[in-house]
Amino acid sequence: MNYALDTVCIHGQGQREGIETTGAISFPIYQTAAYAHPGVGQSTGYDYNRVQNPTRKELERIMTDLEHGVDTIAFASGMAAVSAFMELLKPGDHVVATDDLYGGSIRQFRLVNEKNGIRFTYVDTADLTAVEEAIQENTKLIYVETPTNPMMQITDIRAVSDIAKKHHCLLAVDNTFLTPYFQNPLDLGADVVLHSATKYLEGHNDTLGGFLVTSHKEIAERAREIVKTTGAVLAPFDAWLILRGIKTLSVRMEKHQENALAIAGWLQKHPKVKDVYYAGLAQHPGHETAAKQCRGYGGMLTFHVDKEETAYHLLEHIRLIQFAESLGGTESLMTYPCTQTHADVPEEKRRANGIDGTTLRMSVGIENVEDLIRDLEQALT
Ligand SMILES: *Cc1c(COP(=O)(O)O)cnc(C)c1O
């Protein structure tokens, strides 16, 4: 079958595994550590939960279909997916990465991968010349986040994938912000897609999870070998929560986007707001590229207020919107990147990326947009 995206969120493209005999509509949670063997030298295909679990497998099937990959591996968190993926590299390998990445990914590269002999060059991957110039003889990977966090820069995935192919390196894209509902990096030439499922995919601010989706069988096999060894697999109940979350991904993403567009427009007109970064706005520098490669612009936006005191005042006076550091859930959250998500990024680098004490990032939830605007209005006065 070739179902549309909103159907795939609920059913995938094919059939679920035929191990369920009761007809339960909701996929069962297989809460078990091990599985009994029918005989000596025999297996049901399920031996031990670190290696196989039906609930996790069902979720991986849906994600593979949503991202148009050949396989998906589900992890205990987004960072578990990123760190397992980076294990595919060897000491001496070089990586070109977006300079405005999720702070946790930068910390993973600096604290873990650099110690193990992997080298990184950070560039603005929206600038294709800068990407090409950063490539070295030993470059094995280009690692991109688009839109970036928090400045919402857009990288042309197809163009970067052409550069990656020319230099025989892999392209990985962190697709957490747009989800496969709005963007499919594998269709644009990426080799690997990484996700924090904690965000929009699960969607309710209530569990952690991560994915690696790939268009190459051998990458999937190596990544599975790594997670089987290192152990950061997704628990059955968390797999079920994410399966349930994804069922409503299409309606949530539409509403996140509708609210974000309205709030971006409202913020632009506010006298205490300086700049608004949202790729759905026509004047955003990445708007055209985003319009070409995505089906939507998502629910994340960043803005600068006139001074640091305004930012503090807003964070201390929002009531409906909560001051917290995650994103992608039904509840609207406001983040202060310089002390939260990007606190580990050296100040000089933060400033170079446009992040300072006046920068605020909002994950626009799916509440009534008039209520959200009223909350912002009273917190900005
Ligand atoms: C949150 C996030 C991660 C890390 O995911 P966790 O589930 O928190 O481990 C990675 N990339 C991006 C873009 C994120 O927003």
Coordinates of N, CA and C in Angstrom, one line a residue, residues 97-180:
A97 N 30.4 19.8 11.3 CA 29.1 19.9 11.9 C 28.5 21.3 11.9
T98 N 27.2 21.4 12.0 CA 26.6 22.7 12.1 C 27.0 23.4 13.3
D99 N 27.3 24.7 13.3 CA 27.9 25.4 14.5 C 26.8 25.8 15.5
D100 N 25.6 25.6 15.2 CA 24.5 26.1 16.0 C 23.6 24.9 16.5
L101 N 24.3 23.8 16.8 CA 23.7 22.5 17.2 C 23.0 22.5 18.5
Y102 N 22.1 21.6 18.8 CA 21.6 21.3 20.1 C 22.8 21.2 21.1
G103 N 22.8 21.9 22.2 CA 23.9 22.0 23.2 C 24.4 20.6 23.6
G104 N 23.5 19.6 23.8 CA 23.8 18.3 24.3 C 24.6 17.5 23.2
S105 N 24.4 17.8 21.9 CA 25.1 17.1 20.9 C 26.6 17.7 20.9
I106 N 26.7 19.0 21.1 CA 28.0 19.6 21.1 C 28.8 19.0 22.3
R107 N 28.1 18.9 23.4 CA 28.8 18.3 24.6 C 29.2 16.9 24.4
Q108 N 28.4 16.1 23.7 CA 28.7 14.7 23.4 C 30.0 14.7 22.5
F109 N 30.0 15.6 21.5 CA 31.2 15.6 20.6 C 32.5 16.0 21.4
R110 N 32.3 17.0 22.2 CA 33.5 17.6 23.0 C 34.0 16.6 24.0
L111 N 33.0 16.1 24.9 CA 33.4 15.4 26.0 C 33.8 13.9 25.7
V112 N 33.1 13.3 24.7 CA 33.2 11.9 24.5 C 34.0 11.6 23.2
N113 N 33.5 12.2 22.1 CA 34.1 11.8 20.8 C 35.5 12.4 20.6
E114 N 35.7 13.7 21.0 CA 37.0 14.2 20.8 C 38.1 13.5 21.7
K115 N 37.7 13.1 22.9 CA 38.6 12.3 23.7 C 39.0 11.0 23.0
N116 N 38.1 10.5 22.2 CA 38.4 9.2 21.5 C 39.0 9.5 20.1
G117 N 39.5 10.7 19.9 CA 40.3 10.9 18.7 C 39.6 11.3 17.5
I118 N 38.3 11.8 17.6 CA 37.5 12.3 16.5 C 37.6 13.8 16.5
R119 N 37.8 14.4 15.3 CA 38.0 15.8 15.2 C 36.8 16.5 14.6
F120 N 36.5 17.7 15.0 CA 35.3 18.4 14.5 C 35.6 19.8 14.0
T121 N 35.0 20.2 12.9 CA 35.0 21.5 12.5 C 33.6 22.0 12.4
Y122 N 33.3 23.1 13.1 CA 31.9 23.6 13.1 C 31.8 24.8 12.2
V123 N 30.8 24.7 11.3 CA 30.6 25.8 10.3 C 29.1 26.1 10.2
D124 N 28.8 27.2 9.7 CA 27.4 27.5 9.4 C 27.0 26.7 8.1
T125 N 26.3 25.6 8.3 CA 26.0 24.7 7.2 C 25.0 25.3 6.2
A126 N 24.4 26.4 6.5 CA 23.6 27.1 5.6 C 24.4 27.7 4.5
D127 N 25.7 27.9 4.8 CA 26.7 28.4 3.8 C 27.5 27.3 3.2
L128 N 27.1 26.9 1.9 CA 27.6 25.8 1.3 C 29.1 25.8 1.0
T129 N 29.6 27.1 0.7 CA 31.0 27.2 0.5 C 31.8 26.9 1.8
A130 N 31.3 27.3 2.9 CA 31.9 27.0 4.2 C 31.9 25.5 4.4
V131 N 30.9 24.8 4.1 CA 30.9 23.3 4.2 C 31.9 22.7 3.4
E132 N 32.0 23.1 2.1 CA 32.9 22.5 1.2 C 34.4 22.8 1.7
E133 N 34.6 24.0 2.1 CA 36.0 24.4 2.5 C 36.4 23.7 3.8
A134 N 35.4 23.2 4.6 CA 35.8 22.6 5.9 C 36.1 21.1 5.7
I135 N 35.8 20.6 4.5 CA 36.1 19.1 4.3 C 37.6 18.9 4.2
Q136 N 38.0 17.8 4.9 CA 39.4 17.4 4.9 C 39.5 16.0 4.3
E137 N 40.7 15.6 4.1 CA 40.9 14.2 3.5 C 40.3 13.1 4.3
N138 N 40.3 13.3 5.7 CA 39.8 12.3 6.6 C 38.3 12.6 7.0
T139 N 37.6 13.5 6.4 CA 36.2 13.8 6.7 C 35.4 12.6 6.4
K140 N 34.7 12.1 7.4 CA 33.8 10.9 7.2 C 32.3 11.2 7.3
L141 N 32.1 12.4 7.9 CA 30.7 12.7 8.2 C 30.4 14.2 8.2
I142 N 29.2 14.5 7.6 CA 28.7 15.9 7.8 C 27.5 15.8 8.7
Y143 N 27.4 16.5 9.7 CA 26.4 16.4 10.7 C 25.6 17.7 10.8
V144 N 24.3 17.6 10.4 CA 23.5 18.8 10.2 C 22.2 18.8 11.1
E145 N 21.9 20.0 11.6 CA 20.6 20.2 12.3 C 19.9 21.3 11.5
T146 N 18.7 21.0 11.0 CA 18.0 22.1 10.3 C 16.5 21.9 10.5
P147 N 15.8 23.0 11.0 CA 16.3 24.2 11.5 C 17.2 24.1 12.7
T148 N 18.1 25.0 12.9 CA 19.0 24.9 14.0 C 18.4 25.4 15.3
N149 N 19.1 25.0 16.4 CA 18.6 25.3 17.7 C 19.6 26.2 18.4
P150 N 19.3 27.4 18.8 CA 17.9 28.0 18.8 C 17.7 29.0 17.6
M151 N 18.7 29.2 16.7 CA 18.5 30.3 15.8 C 17.8 30.0 14.5
M152 N 17.3 28.8 14.4 CA 16.4 28.5 13.3 C 17.0 28.7 11.9
Q153 N 18.3 28.5 11.8 CA 18.9 28.6 10.5 C 18.6 27.3 9.6
I154 N 18.4 27.5 8.3 CA 18.0 26.4 7.5 C 19.2 26.0 6.6
T155 N 19.5 24.7 6.6 CA 20.5 24.2 5.7 C 19.8 23.5 4.5
D156 N 20.4 23.7 3.3 CA 19.9 23.0 2.1 C 20.4 21.6 2.1
I157 N 19.5 20.6 2.5 CA 19.9 19.2 2.7 C 20.4 18.6 1.4
R158 N 19.7 18.9 0.3 CA 20.1 18.3 -1.0 C 21.5 18.7 -1.4
A159 N 21.7 20.0 -1.2 CA 23.0 20.6 -1.7 C 24.1 20.0 -0.8
V160 N 23.9 19.9 0.5 CA 24.9 19.4 1.4 C 25.1 17.9 1.1
S161 N 24.1 17.2 0.7 CA 24.2 15.8 0.4 C 25.1 15.6 -0.9
D162 N 24.9 16.5 -1.8 CA 25.8 16.5 -3.0 C 27.3 16.6 -2.6
I163 N 27.5 17.6 -1.7 CA 28.9 17.8 -1.2 C 29.4 16.5 -0.5
A164 N 28.5 15.9 0.3 CA 28.9 14.7 1.0 C 29.3 13.5 0.1
K165 N 28.4 13.4 -1.0 CA 28.6 12.3 -1.9 C 29.9 12.5 -2.7
K166 N 30.2 13.8 -3.1 CA 31.4 14.1 -3.8 C 32.7 13.8 -3.0
H167 N 32.6 13.9 -1.7 CA 33.8 13.7 -0.9 C 33.7 12.3 -0.1
H168 N 32.7 11.5 -0.6 CA 32.6 10.1 0.0 C 32.4 10.1 1.5
C169 N 31.6 11.1 2.0 CA 31.3 11.0 3.5 C 29.8 10.9 3.7
L170 N 29.4 10.5 4.9 CA 28.0 10.4 5.2 C 27.4 11.7 5.6
L171 N 26.1 11.8 5.4 CA 25.4 13.0 5.8 C 24.3 12.5 6.9
A172 N 24.4 13.0 8.1 CA 23.4 12.8 9.1 C 22.7 14.0 9.4
V173 N 21.3 13.9 9.5 CA 20.5 15.1 9.8 C 19.7 14.8 11.1
D174 N 19.8 15.7 12.1 CA 19.0 15.7 13.2 C 17.6 16.3 12.9
N175 N 16.6 15.5 12.8 CA 15.3 15.9 12.3 C 14.3 16.2 13.4
T176 N 14.8 16.4 14.6 CA 13.9 16.5 15.8 C 12.9 17.7 15.7
F177 N 13.3 18.8 15.2 CA 12.4 20.0 15.2 C 11.3 19.9 14.2
L178 N 11.5 19.3 13.0 CA 10.4 19.3 12.0 C 9.7 17.9 12.0
T179 N 10.3 16.9 12.4 CA 9.7 15.5 12.4 C 9.5 15.1 10.9
P180 N 9.3 13.8 10.7 CA 9.0 13.4 9.3 C 7.7 13.9 8.8

